Short mmCIF file of N, CA, C and O in Angstrom, two decimals:
data_model
loop_
_atom_site.label_atom_id
_atom_site.label_comp_id
_atom_site.label_asym_id
_atom_site.label_seq_id
_atom_site.Cartn_x
_atom_site.Cartn_y
_atom_site.Cartn_z
N MET A 1 -28.64 -105.28 -127.53
CA MET A 1 -28.40 -103.86 -127.37
C MET A 1 -28.12 -103.55 -125.90
O MET A 1 -28.89 -102.88 -125.22
N ARG A 2 -27.01 -104.01 -125.40
CA ARG A 2 -26.65 -103.80 -124.01
C ARG A 2 -26.55 -102.32 -123.66
O ARG A 2 -26.89 -101.90 -122.56
N ILE A 3 -26.08 -101.49 -124.58
CA ILE A 3 -25.94 -100.06 -124.30
C ILE A 3 -27.29 -99.42 -124.01
O ILE A 3 -27.41 -98.58 -123.13
N VAL A 4 -28.34 -99.85 -124.70
CA VAL A 4 -29.67 -99.31 -124.44
C VAL A 4 -30.16 -99.73 -123.07
O VAL A 4 -30.69 -98.94 -122.31
N ALA A 5 -29.96 -101.00 -122.73
CA ALA A 5 -30.36 -101.47 -121.41
C ALA A 5 -29.62 -100.70 -120.32
O ALA A 5 -30.21 -100.28 -119.33
N CYS A 6 -28.34 -100.51 -120.49
CA CYS A 6 -27.55 -99.75 -119.53
C CYS A 6 -28.08 -98.33 -119.41
O CYS A 6 -28.26 -97.81 -118.32
N LEU A 7 -28.37 -97.71 -120.54
CA LEU A 7 -28.84 -96.34 -120.57
C LEU A 7 -30.21 -96.19 -119.91
O LEU A 7 -30.44 -95.28 -119.14
N LEU A 8 -31.11 -97.09 -120.20
CA LEU A 8 -32.49 -96.92 -119.75
C LEU A 8 -32.75 -97.41 -118.33
O LEU A 8 -33.61 -96.88 -117.65
N ILE A 9 -32.02 -98.41 -117.88
CA ILE A 9 -32.31 -98.92 -116.54
C ILE A 9 -31.13 -98.75 -115.58
O ILE A 9 -31.20 -99.19 -114.45
N ALA A 10 -30.09 -98.06 -116.01
CA ALA A 10 -28.95 -97.68 -115.16
C ALA A 10 -28.34 -98.87 -114.42
O ALA A 10 -28.03 -98.80 -113.24
N LYS A 11 -28.17 -99.96 -115.10
CA LYS A 11 -27.50 -101.12 -114.52
C LYS A 11 -25.99 -100.99 -114.73
O LYS A 11 -25.51 -100.06 -115.34
N ASN A 12 -25.24 -101.98 -114.27
CA ASN A 12 -23.80 -101.99 -114.46
C ASN A 12 -23.50 -101.98 -115.95
O ASN A 12 -23.93 -102.85 -116.68
N CYS A 13 -22.73 -100.99 -116.38
CA CYS A 13 -22.48 -100.82 -117.81
C CYS A 13 -21.18 -101.47 -118.27
O CYS A 13 -20.81 -101.34 -119.42
N GLY A 14 -20.47 -102.12 -117.40
CA GLY A 14 -19.24 -102.79 -117.81
C GLY A 14 -18.25 -101.83 -118.42
O GLY A 14 -17.91 -100.81 -117.86
N ALA A 15 -17.80 -102.16 -119.64
CA ALA A 15 -16.78 -101.35 -120.31
C ALA A 15 -17.35 -100.11 -121.00
O ALA A 15 -16.62 -99.31 -121.54
N TYR A 16 -18.66 -99.95 -120.97
CA TYR A 16 -19.27 -98.78 -121.61
C TYR A 16 -18.95 -97.52 -120.82
O TYR A 16 -18.90 -97.53 -119.59
N VAL A 17 -18.76 -96.42 -121.53
CA VAL A 17 -18.46 -95.14 -120.90
C VAL A 17 -19.69 -94.26 -121.01
O VAL A 17 -20.26 -94.11 -122.09
N THR A 18 -20.10 -93.67 -119.89
CA THR A 18 -21.20 -92.70 -119.90
C THR A 18 -20.62 -91.34 -119.56
O THR A 18 -19.96 -91.17 -118.53
N ILE A 19 -20.85 -90.38 -120.45
CA ILE A 19 -20.35 -89.02 -120.27
C ILE A 19 -21.54 -88.12 -120.02
O ILE A 19 -22.44 -88.03 -120.85
N SER A 20 -21.56 -87.47 -118.85
CA SER A 20 -22.63 -86.54 -118.53
C SER A 20 -22.31 -85.19 -119.18
O SER A 20 -21.24 -84.62 -118.95
N VAL A 21 -23.24 -84.69 -119.98
CA VAL A 21 -23.03 -83.44 -120.72
C VAL A 21 -23.94 -82.37 -120.11
O VAL A 21 -25.17 -82.50 -120.17
N PRO A 22 -23.36 -81.33 -119.49
CA PRO A 22 -24.18 -80.29 -118.87
C PRO A 22 -24.94 -79.48 -119.92
O PRO A 22 -24.52 -79.38 -121.06
N SER A 23 -26.07 -78.90 -119.51
CA SER A 23 -26.83 -78.05 -120.42
C SER A 23 -26.42 -76.60 -120.20
O SER A 23 -25.62 -76.29 -119.33
N GLY A 24 -27.00 -75.71 -121.00
CA GLY A 24 -26.73 -74.28 -120.85
C GLY A 24 -25.40 -73.88 -121.46
O GLY A 24 -24.86 -74.57 -122.32
N PRO A 25 -24.84 -72.76 -120.98
CA PRO A 25 -23.61 -72.24 -121.58
C PRO A 25 -22.39 -73.14 -121.39
O PRO A 25 -21.41 -73.01 -122.10
N ASN A 26 -22.46 -74.10 -120.48
CA ASN A 26 -21.33 -75.01 -120.25
C ASN A 26 -21.48 -76.34 -121.01
O ASN A 26 -20.71 -77.26 -120.79
N SER A 27 -22.46 -76.42 -121.89
CA SER A 27 -22.67 -77.67 -122.63
C SER A 27 -21.46 -77.97 -123.51
O SER A 27 -20.91 -77.10 -124.17
N THR A 28 -21.06 -79.22 -123.50
CA THR A 28 -19.93 -79.68 -124.32
C THR A 28 -20.39 -80.55 -125.48
O THR A 28 -19.58 -81.17 -126.16
N LEU A 29 -21.71 -80.58 -125.72
CA LEU A 29 -22.25 -81.43 -126.78
C LEU A 29 -21.63 -81.14 -128.14
O LEU A 29 -21.27 -82.05 -128.88
N GLU A 30 -21.49 -79.86 -128.47
CA GLU A 30 -20.92 -79.50 -129.77
C GLU A 30 -19.53 -80.10 -129.94
O GLU A 30 -19.18 -80.59 -131.01
N GLY A 31 -18.73 -80.09 -128.91
CA GLY A 31 -17.40 -80.67 -128.99
C GLY A 31 -17.42 -82.15 -129.32
O GLY A 31 -16.63 -82.63 -130.12
N TYR A 32 -18.36 -82.89 -128.73
CA TYR A 32 -18.45 -84.33 -128.99
C TYR A 32 -19.01 -84.64 -130.37
O TYR A 32 -18.53 -85.53 -131.06
N LEU A 33 -20.04 -83.93 -130.80
CA LEU A 33 -20.69 -84.25 -132.07
C LEU A 33 -20.08 -83.55 -133.27
O LEU A 33 -20.26 -83.99 -134.39
N CYS A 34 -19.36 -82.46 -133.03
CA CYS A 34 -18.89 -81.64 -134.15
C CYS A 34 -17.38 -81.60 -134.26
O CYS A 34 -16.83 -80.74 -134.95
N GLY A 35 -16.67 -82.46 -133.57
CA GLY A 35 -15.27 -82.65 -133.86
C GLY A 35 -14.24 -82.18 -132.86
O GLY A 35 -13.08 -82.53 -132.97
N GLY A 36 -14.59 -81.38 -131.89
CA GLY A 36 -13.58 -80.89 -130.97
C GLY A 36 -13.06 -81.94 -130.00
O GLY A 36 -11.89 -81.98 -129.67
N THR A 37 -13.94 -82.84 -129.55
CA THR A 37 -13.58 -83.88 -128.59
C THR A 37 -13.95 -85.22 -129.20
O THR A 37 -15.13 -85.49 -129.42
N PRO A 38 -12.97 -86.07 -129.50
CA PRO A 38 -13.29 -87.34 -130.17
C PRO A 38 -14.08 -88.29 -129.28
O PRO A 38 -13.88 -88.33 -128.07
N LEU A 39 -14.99 -89.01 -129.89
CA LEU A 39 -15.73 -90.07 -129.21
C LEU A 39 -15.02 -91.39 -129.44
O LEU A 39 -14.32 -91.56 -130.43
N SER A 40 -15.24 -92.33 -128.54
CA SER A 40 -14.71 -93.67 -128.73
C SER A 40 -15.87 -94.65 -128.74
O SER A 40 -17.00 -94.31 -128.39
N ASN A 41 -15.61 -95.87 -129.14
CA ASN A 41 -16.63 -96.92 -129.15
C ASN A 41 -17.25 -97.07 -127.76
O ASN A 41 -16.62 -96.74 -126.75
N ASP A 42 -18.46 -97.60 -127.73
CA ASP A 42 -19.14 -97.95 -126.48
C ASP A 42 -19.33 -96.75 -125.56
O ASP A 42 -19.03 -96.80 -124.37
N THR A 43 -19.85 -95.65 -126.13
CA THR A 43 -20.00 -94.41 -125.37
C THR A 43 -21.45 -93.93 -125.39
O THR A 43 -22.10 -93.95 -126.43
N THR A 44 -21.92 -93.49 -124.23
CA THR A 44 -23.22 -92.84 -124.11
C THR A 44 -22.99 -91.40 -123.71
O THR A 44 -22.31 -91.12 -122.73
N LEU A 45 -23.54 -90.47 -124.49
CA LEU A 45 -23.57 -89.05 -124.11
C LEU A 45 -24.92 -88.83 -123.44
O LEU A 45 -25.97 -88.90 -124.09
N LEU A 46 -24.91 -88.61 -122.14
CA LEU A 46 -26.12 -88.41 -121.37
C LEU A 46 -26.31 -86.92 -121.16
O LEU A 46 -25.60 -86.30 -120.36
N LEU A 47 -27.24 -86.32 -121.91
CA LEU A 47 -27.43 -84.88 -121.90
C LEU A 47 -28.33 -84.48 -120.74
O LEU A 47 -29.45 -84.96 -120.62
N GLN A 48 -27.81 -83.60 -119.90
CA GLN A 48 -28.61 -83.12 -118.78
C GLN A 48 -29.81 -82.33 -119.29
O GLN A 48 -29.76 -81.72 -120.35
N SER A 49 -30.88 -82.33 -118.53
CA SER A 49 -32.10 -81.63 -118.92
C SER A 49 -31.81 -80.17 -119.19
O SER A 49 -30.93 -79.57 -118.55
N GLY A 50 -32.54 -79.60 -120.11
CA GLY A 50 -32.35 -78.20 -120.49
C GLY A 50 -32.03 -78.10 -121.96
O GLY A 50 -32.36 -78.98 -122.75
N GLU A 51 -31.35 -77.02 -122.33
CA GLU A 51 -31.06 -76.74 -123.73
C GLU A 51 -29.56 -76.84 -124.00
O GLU A 51 -28.75 -76.30 -123.25
N HIS A 52 -29.23 -77.49 -125.08
CA HIS A 52 -27.85 -77.62 -125.55
C HIS A 52 -27.77 -76.90 -126.88
O HIS A 52 -28.43 -77.29 -127.84
N VAL A 53 -26.97 -75.83 -126.94
CA VAL A 53 -26.90 -74.99 -128.13
C VAL A 53 -25.70 -75.39 -128.98
O VAL A 53 -24.58 -75.54 -128.47
N ILE A 54 -25.96 -75.54 -130.28
CA ILE A 54 -24.91 -75.87 -131.26
C ILE A 54 -24.79 -74.67 -132.19
O ILE A 54 -25.78 -74.20 -132.74
N SER A 55 -23.56 -74.18 -132.39
CA SER A 55 -23.36 -73.02 -133.26
C SER A 55 -23.54 -73.40 -134.72
O SER A 55 -23.47 -74.57 -135.10
N ALA A 56 -23.79 -72.39 -135.55
CA ALA A 56 -23.99 -72.63 -136.98
C ALA A 56 -22.71 -73.14 -137.61
O ALA A 56 -21.61 -72.85 -137.15
N GLY A 57 -22.84 -73.91 -138.67
CA GLY A 57 -21.69 -74.44 -139.38
C GLY A 57 -22.09 -75.59 -140.27
O GLY A 57 -23.28 -75.84 -140.47
N PRO A 58 -21.11 -76.31 -140.79
CA PRO A 58 -21.41 -77.46 -141.67
C PRO A 58 -21.96 -78.63 -140.85
O PRO A 58 -22.04 -78.56 -139.63
N PHE A 59 -22.30 -79.72 -141.55
CA PHE A 59 -22.76 -80.91 -140.85
C PHE A 59 -21.74 -81.34 -139.80
O PHE A 59 -20.53 -81.35 -140.04
N CYS A 60 -22.25 -81.69 -138.63
CA CYS A 60 -21.41 -82.32 -137.61
C CYS A 60 -21.35 -83.80 -137.97
O CYS A 60 -22.38 -84.39 -138.32
N SER A 61 -20.19 -84.39 -137.91
CA SER A 61 -20.04 -85.76 -138.38
C SER A 61 -19.47 -86.66 -137.29
O SER A 61 -18.45 -86.34 -136.69
N VAL A 62 -20.17 -87.76 -137.04
CA VAL A 62 -19.69 -88.81 -136.14
C VAL A 62 -19.58 -90.05 -137.01
O VAL A 62 -20.56 -90.48 -137.63
N ARG A 63 -18.37 -90.63 -137.08
CA ARG A 63 -18.11 -91.70 -138.04
C ARG A 63 -17.32 -92.85 -137.43
O ARG A 63 -16.56 -92.67 -136.51
N ASN A 64 -17.52 -94.01 -138.05
CA ASN A 64 -16.67 -95.18 -137.81
C ASN A 64 -16.59 -95.58 -136.33
O ASN A 64 -15.50 -95.78 -135.80
N LEU A 65 -17.74 -95.72 -135.70
CA LEU A 65 -17.79 -96.12 -134.30
C LEU A 65 -18.83 -97.21 -134.10
O LEU A 65 -19.67 -97.45 -134.97
N LYS A 66 -18.81 -97.83 -132.93
CA LYS A 66 -19.85 -98.79 -132.59
C LYS A 66 -20.40 -98.49 -131.20
O LYS A 66 -19.70 -97.96 -130.34
N ASN A 67 -21.66 -98.81 -131.02
CA ASN A 67 -22.36 -98.66 -129.74
C ASN A 67 -22.29 -97.23 -129.22
O ASN A 67 -21.67 -96.95 -128.19
N ILE A 68 -22.96 -96.33 -129.93
CA ILE A 68 -23.00 -94.92 -129.55
C ILE A 68 -24.44 -94.56 -129.20
O ILE A 68 -25.38 -94.91 -129.94
N ALA A 69 -24.63 -93.87 -128.09
CA ALA A 69 -25.95 -93.40 -127.69
C ALA A 69 -25.86 -91.93 -127.31
O ALA A 69 -24.89 -91.50 -126.69
N VAL A 70 -26.87 -91.17 -127.73
CA VAL A 70 -27.02 -89.77 -127.32
C VAL A 70 -28.43 -89.68 -126.76
O VAL A 70 -29.40 -89.93 -127.48
N ALA A 71 -28.55 -89.35 -125.48
CA ALA A 71 -29.86 -89.40 -124.85
C ALA A 71 -30.03 -88.30 -123.81
O ALA A 71 -29.07 -87.91 -123.15
N GLY A 72 -31.27 -87.83 -123.69
CA GLY A 72 -31.61 -86.90 -122.62
C GLY A 72 -31.66 -87.65 -121.30
O GLY A 72 -32.11 -88.79 -121.25
N ALA A 73 -31.18 -87.02 -120.24
CA ALA A 73 -31.09 -87.68 -118.95
C ALA A 73 -32.43 -87.72 -118.21
O ALA A 73 -32.68 -88.63 -117.43
N GLY A 74 -33.29 -86.73 -118.44
CA GLY A 74 -34.55 -86.67 -117.71
C GLY A 74 -35.68 -87.39 -118.42
O GLY A 74 -35.52 -87.92 -119.51
N ARG A 75 -36.82 -87.38 -117.77
CA ARG A 75 -38.02 -87.96 -118.40
C ARG A 75 -38.54 -87.08 -119.52
O ARG A 75 -39.15 -87.54 -120.45
N ASP A 76 -38.32 -85.76 -119.38
CA ASP A 76 -38.75 -84.82 -120.41
C ASP A 76 -37.72 -84.76 -121.52
O ASP A 76 -36.55 -85.10 -121.33
N GLN A 77 -38.16 -84.29 -122.68
CA GLN A 77 -37.26 -84.14 -123.81
C GLN A 77 -36.14 -83.14 -123.47
O GLN A 77 -36.38 -82.12 -122.84
N THR A 78 -34.95 -83.43 -123.91
CA THR A 78 -33.82 -82.52 -123.83
C THR A 78 -33.71 -81.84 -125.18
O THR A 78 -33.81 -82.48 -126.21
N VAL A 79 -33.50 -80.53 -125.18
CA VAL A 79 -33.50 -79.74 -126.41
C VAL A 79 -32.09 -79.57 -126.94
O VAL A 79 -31.18 -79.19 -126.20
N VAL A 80 -31.91 -79.86 -128.23
CA VAL A 80 -30.68 -79.54 -128.96
C VAL A 80 -31.07 -78.45 -129.94
O VAL A 80 -31.83 -78.69 -130.88
N ARG A 81 -30.59 -77.23 -129.70
CA ARG A 81 -30.96 -76.07 -130.52
C ARG A 81 -29.75 -75.63 -131.35
O ARG A 81 -28.66 -75.45 -130.84
N CYS A 82 -29.99 -75.46 -132.65
CA CYS A 82 -28.94 -74.99 -133.56
C CYS A 82 -29.14 -73.50 -133.79
O CYS A 82 -30.24 -73.05 -134.08
N GLU A 83 -28.06 -72.73 -133.66
CA GLU A 83 -28.12 -71.28 -133.82
C GLU A 83 -27.92 -70.84 -135.26
O GLU A 83 -27.29 -71.55 -136.04
N ASP A 84 -28.40 -69.65 -135.55
CA ASP A 84 -28.04 -68.89 -136.76
C ASP A 84 -27.99 -69.70 -138.05
O ASP A 84 -26.94 -69.85 -138.66
N GLY A 85 -29.09 -70.20 -138.47
CA GLY A 85 -29.12 -70.87 -139.77
C GLY A 85 -28.96 -72.37 -139.71
O GLY A 85 -29.00 -73.04 -140.73
N GLY A 86 -28.75 -72.91 -138.53
CA GLY A 86 -28.78 -74.34 -138.36
C GLY A 86 -27.47 -75.08 -138.58
O GLY A 86 -26.44 -74.51 -138.88
N ARG A 87 -27.59 -76.34 -138.39
CA ARG A 87 -26.48 -77.27 -138.55
C ARG A 87 -27.10 -78.66 -138.60
O ARG A 87 -28.07 -78.92 -137.90
N GLY A 88 -26.58 -79.53 -139.39
CA GLY A 88 -27.09 -80.89 -139.45
C GLY A 88 -26.16 -81.84 -138.72
O GLY A 88 -25.02 -81.50 -138.41
N PHE A 89 -26.66 -83.02 -138.46
CA PHE A 89 -25.87 -84.05 -137.77
C PHE A 89 -25.80 -85.28 -138.66
O PHE A 89 -26.82 -85.80 -139.09
N ARG A 90 -24.60 -85.74 -138.92
CA ARG A 90 -24.37 -86.88 -139.80
C ARG A 90 -23.74 -88.00 -138.98
O ARG A 90 -22.68 -87.84 -138.38
N PHE A 91 -24.42 -89.16 -138.95
CA PHE A 91 -23.89 -90.35 -138.30
C PHE A 91 -23.65 -91.36 -139.41
O PHE A 91 -24.60 -91.83 -140.04
N SER A 92 -22.40 -91.71 -139.65
CA SER A 92 -22.11 -92.64 -140.74
C SER A 92 -21.16 -93.74 -140.28
O SER A 92 -20.28 -93.51 -139.45
N PHE A 93 -21.40 -94.92 -140.83
CA PHE A 93 -20.60 -96.11 -140.49
C PHE A 93 -20.58 -96.33 -138.98
O PHE A 93 -19.54 -96.53 -138.37
N ILE A 94 -21.80 -96.28 -138.40
CA ILE A 94 -21.98 -96.51 -136.98
C ILE A 94 -22.70 -97.84 -136.80
O ILE A 94 -23.73 -98.08 -137.42
N SER A 95 -22.17 -98.69 -135.94
CA SER A 95 -22.86 -99.92 -135.56
C SER A 95 -23.56 -99.65 -134.24
O SER A 95 -22.91 -99.28 -133.26
N ASN A 96 -24.87 -99.78 -134.22
CA ASN A 96 -25.68 -99.60 -133.02
C ASN A 96 -25.67 -98.16 -132.52
O ASN A 96 -24.95 -97.80 -131.59
N LEU A 97 -26.51 -97.34 -133.13
CA LEU A 97 -26.69 -95.95 -132.73
C LEU A 97 -28.05 -95.80 -132.06
O LEU A 97 -29.06 -96.29 -132.58
N THR A 98 -28.08 -95.13 -130.91
CA THR A 98 -29.33 -94.85 -130.20
C THR A 98 -29.44 -93.36 -129.96
O THR A 98 -28.50 -92.74 -129.45
N LEU A 99 -30.58 -92.78 -130.35
CA LEU A 99 -30.93 -91.40 -130.02
C LEU A 99 -32.21 -91.48 -129.20
O LEU A 99 -33.19 -92.10 -129.65
N ALA A 100 -32.22 -90.87 -128.01
CA ALA A 100 -33.38 -91.02 -127.13
C ALA A 100 -33.68 -89.72 -126.38
O ALA A 100 -32.76 -89.02 -125.95
N ARG A 101 -34.96 -89.43 -126.24
CA ARG A 101 -35.47 -88.29 -125.45
C ARG A 101 -34.83 -86.97 -125.86
O ARG A 101 -34.37 -86.20 -125.04
N LEU A 102 -34.82 -86.68 -127.18
CA LEU A 102 -34.21 -85.47 -127.72
C LEU A 102 -35.21 -84.72 -128.60
O LEU A 102 -35.98 -85.34 -129.33
N THR A 103 -35.17 -83.39 -128.53
CA THR A 103 -35.91 -82.55 -129.46
C THR A 103 -34.91 -81.65 -130.16
O THR A 103 -34.17 -80.91 -129.51
N PHE A 104 -34.86 -81.74 -131.50
CA PHE A 104 -33.99 -80.89 -132.30
C PHE A 104 -34.79 -79.66 -132.73
O PHE A 104 -35.88 -79.78 -133.28
N VAL A 105 -34.22 -78.45 -132.49
CA VAL A 105 -34.90 -77.20 -132.81
C VAL A 105 -33.98 -76.36 -133.68
O VAL A 105 -32.80 -76.15 -133.35
N ASP A 106 -34.51 -75.87 -134.81
CA ASP A 106 -33.77 -75.00 -135.74
C ASP A 106 -32.50 -75.64 -136.29
O ASP A 106 -31.54 -74.94 -136.59
N CYS A 107 -32.47 -76.94 -136.42
CA CYS A 107 -31.32 -77.63 -136.97
C CYS A 107 -31.62 -78.05 -138.40
O CYS A 107 -32.78 -78.14 -138.81
N GLY A 108 -30.59 -78.32 -139.16
CA GLY A 108 -30.75 -78.86 -140.50
C GLY A 108 -30.03 -78.04 -141.54
O GLY A 108 -29.87 -76.84 -141.41
N LEU A 109 -29.56 -78.72 -142.56
CA LEU A 109 -28.90 -78.13 -143.72
C LEU A 109 -29.31 -78.91 -144.94
O LEU A 109 -29.72 -80.06 -144.85
N ALA A 110 -29.18 -78.31 -146.09
CA ALA A 110 -29.40 -79.06 -147.33
C ALA A 110 -28.32 -80.12 -147.43
O ALA A 110 -27.15 -79.86 -147.13
N THR A 111 -28.70 -81.32 -147.85
CA THR A 111 -27.72 -82.40 -147.92
C THR A 111 -26.66 -82.17 -148.99
O THR A 111 -25.66 -82.87 -149.02
N THR A 112 -26.85 -81.19 -149.85
CA THR A 112 -25.80 -80.86 -150.81
C THR A 112 -24.58 -80.28 -150.11
O THR A 112 -23.52 -80.16 -150.71
N GLU A 113 -24.70 -79.95 -148.81
CA GLU A 113 -23.54 -79.49 -148.03
C GLU A 113 -22.54 -80.62 -147.81
O GLU A 113 -21.41 -80.37 -147.45
N LEU A 114 -22.97 -81.86 -147.98
CA LEU A 114 -22.08 -82.99 -147.81
C LEU A 114 -21.31 -83.22 -149.10
O LEU A 114 -21.87 -83.64 -150.10
N GLN A 115 -20.05 -82.94 -149.10
CA GLN A 115 -19.26 -83.03 -150.32
C GLN A 115 -18.61 -84.38 -150.55
O GLN A 115 -18.16 -84.66 -151.64
N ASP A 116 -18.55 -85.22 -149.53
CA ASP A 116 -17.83 -86.47 -149.68
C ASP A 116 -18.74 -87.66 -149.99
O ASP A 116 -18.29 -88.79 -150.01
N ILE A 117 -20.03 -87.42 -150.23
CA ILE A 117 -20.91 -88.50 -150.66
C ILE A 117 -21.77 -88.00 -151.82
O ILE A 117 -21.95 -86.81 -152.00
N LEU A 118 -22.27 -88.92 -152.60
CA LEU A 118 -23.09 -88.56 -153.75
C LEU A 118 -24.54 -88.35 -153.30
O LEU A 118 -25.15 -89.21 -152.70
N ILE A 119 -25.08 -87.19 -153.58
CA ILE A 119 -26.48 -86.89 -153.30
C ILE A 119 -27.16 -86.63 -154.64
O ILE A 119 -26.75 -85.75 -155.38
N GLU A 120 -28.19 -87.39 -154.95
CA GLU A 120 -28.84 -87.24 -156.24
C GLU A 120 -29.87 -86.13 -156.26
O GLU A 120 -30.23 -85.65 -157.32
N SER A 121 -30.38 -85.72 -155.12
CA SER A 121 -31.36 -84.65 -155.09
C SER A 121 -31.09 -83.77 -153.88
O SER A 121 -30.47 -84.18 -152.93
N VAL A 122 -31.58 -82.54 -153.95
CA VAL A 122 -31.41 -81.62 -152.82
C VAL A 122 -32.54 -81.88 -151.83
O VAL A 122 -33.71 -81.80 -152.16
N THR A 123 -32.16 -82.25 -150.63
CA THR A 123 -33.14 -82.46 -149.57
C THR A 123 -32.62 -81.78 -148.31
O THR A 123 -31.51 -81.27 -148.27
N SER A 124 -33.43 -81.77 -147.29
CA SER A 124 -33.03 -81.17 -146.03
C SER A 124 -32.84 -82.28 -145.00
O SER A 124 -33.58 -83.25 -145.01
N SER A 125 -31.88 -82.11 -144.13
CA SER A 125 -31.64 -83.13 -143.14
C SER A 125 -31.25 -82.51 -141.81
O SER A 125 -30.35 -81.69 -141.74
N VAL A 126 -31.95 -82.89 -140.77
CA VAL A 126 -31.57 -82.53 -139.41
C VAL A 126 -30.61 -83.59 -138.90
O VAL A 126 -29.53 -83.32 -138.42
N VAL A 127 -31.00 -84.85 -139.02
CA VAL A 127 -30.16 -85.97 -138.61
C VAL A 127 -30.10 -86.92 -139.80
O VAL A 127 -31.12 -87.41 -140.27
N LEU A 128 -28.91 -87.17 -140.30
CA LEU A 128 -28.71 -88.01 -141.47
C LEU A 128 -27.93 -89.24 -141.06
O LEU A 128 -26.87 -89.14 -140.44
N HIS A 129 -28.46 -90.41 -141.38
CA HIS A 129 -27.80 -91.67 -141.04
C HIS A 129 -27.36 -92.35 -142.33
O HIS A 129 -28.17 -92.58 -143.21
N LEU A 130 -26.09 -92.66 -142.43
CA LEU A 130 -25.56 -93.34 -143.59
C LEU A 130 -24.78 -94.58 -143.15
O LEU A 130 -23.93 -94.49 -142.28
N GLU A 131 -25.08 -95.71 -143.77
CA GLU A 131 -24.30 -96.92 -143.53
C GLU A 131 -24.21 -97.27 -142.04
O GLU A 131 -23.16 -97.18 -141.42
N PHE A 132 -25.32 -97.70 -141.46
CA PHE A 132 -25.31 -98.14 -140.08
C PHE A 132 -25.91 -99.53 -140.02
O PHE A 132 -26.70 -99.93 -140.88
N SER A 133 -25.55 -100.28 -139.00
CA SER A 133 -26.08 -101.63 -138.90
C SER A 133 -27.33 -101.68 -138.04
O SER A 133 -28.16 -102.57 -138.21
N SER A 134 -27.50 -100.73 -137.12
CA SER A 134 -28.69 -100.71 -136.28
C SER A 134 -28.87 -99.29 -135.75
O SER A 134 -27.90 -98.67 -135.28
N VAL A 135 -30.10 -98.78 -135.81
CA VAL A 135 -30.37 -97.46 -135.24
C VAL A 135 -31.67 -97.55 -134.45
O VAL A 135 -32.62 -98.23 -134.86
N SER A 136 -31.69 -96.91 -133.29
CA SER A 136 -32.88 -96.87 -132.47
C SER A 136 -33.20 -95.42 -132.16
O SER A 136 -32.35 -94.68 -131.65
N LEU A 137 -34.42 -95.00 -132.50
CA LEU A 137 -34.89 -93.66 -132.19
C LEU A 137 -36.02 -93.81 -131.18
O LEU A 137 -37.02 -94.46 -131.46
N GLN A 138 -35.83 -93.20 -130.01
CA GLN A 138 -36.82 -93.31 -128.94
C GLN A 138 -37.17 -91.91 -128.46
O GLN A 138 -36.32 -91.21 -127.93
N GLN A 139 -38.40 -91.49 -128.68
CA GLN A 139 -38.88 -90.18 -128.26
C GLN A 139 -37.99 -89.06 -128.82
O GLN A 139 -37.51 -88.21 -128.09
N VAL A 140 -37.78 -89.08 -130.12
CA VAL A 140 -37.00 -88.05 -130.81
C VAL A 140 -37.97 -87.20 -131.61
O VAL A 140 -38.81 -87.71 -132.34
N ALA A 141 -37.84 -85.86 -131.46
CA ALA A 141 -38.72 -84.94 -132.18
C ALA A 141 -37.89 -83.89 -132.91
O ALA A 141 -36.79 -83.53 -132.48
N ILE A 142 -38.43 -83.43 -134.02
CA ILE A 142 -37.84 -82.32 -134.75
C ILE A 142 -38.88 -81.20 -134.71
O ILE A 142 -39.92 -81.28 -135.36
N ALA A 143 -38.61 -80.17 -133.87
CA ALA A 143 -39.59 -79.13 -133.63
C ALA A 143 -39.66 -78.13 -134.77
O ALA A 143 -40.72 -77.65 -135.15
N SER A 144 -38.53 -77.75 -135.30
CA SER A 144 -38.45 -76.89 -136.47
C SER A 144 -37.10 -77.14 -137.10
O SER A 144 -36.18 -77.63 -136.46
N PHE A 145 -36.98 -76.84 -138.41
CA PHE A 145 -35.74 -77.18 -139.08
C PHE A 145 -35.45 -76.19 -140.19
O PHE A 145 -36.33 -75.44 -140.63
N ASN A 146 -34.22 -76.19 -140.65
CA ASN A 146 -33.76 -75.36 -141.75
C ASN A 146 -33.37 -76.27 -142.90
O ASN A 146 -33.19 -77.45 -142.72
N GLY A 147 -33.18 -75.67 -144.08
CA GLY A 147 -32.64 -76.47 -145.17
C GLY A 147 -33.41 -76.39 -146.46
O GLY A 147 -32.88 -76.71 -147.51
N PHE A 148 -34.67 -76.01 -146.43
CA PHE A 148 -35.43 -75.93 -147.68
C PHE A 148 -35.34 -74.54 -148.25
O PHE A 148 -35.24 -73.58 -147.58
#
């Protein structure tokens, strides 16, 4: 897991790309996770300390990538807050996903919102992982959620 080592100890990351994502009203996190700005393989989204607000809507989907990390930059948890009824995050067909030092607040949707996969029961999901080869969750919290 070279991407985790690069992320946690700030060594030479080689071909890996680290994108610093500002917090507050200038946060670009929604663009990366919800479709406005495409991600590429071997990418770390390093979220600056503070709050990153995601507007209400359907599941945000990140698909078909390898070596993706989303992590808070500081020692304290970085907050990802979903507005007005929430939003879920779907990571599918990802090889090596890392989520670190994040707190999700007011996020989540019923998984029946996902129309392109079969769901046998109605459940709630803040972060949904489908078809991944490796996932690492480090200091990830869900403070409150929607969906039930």
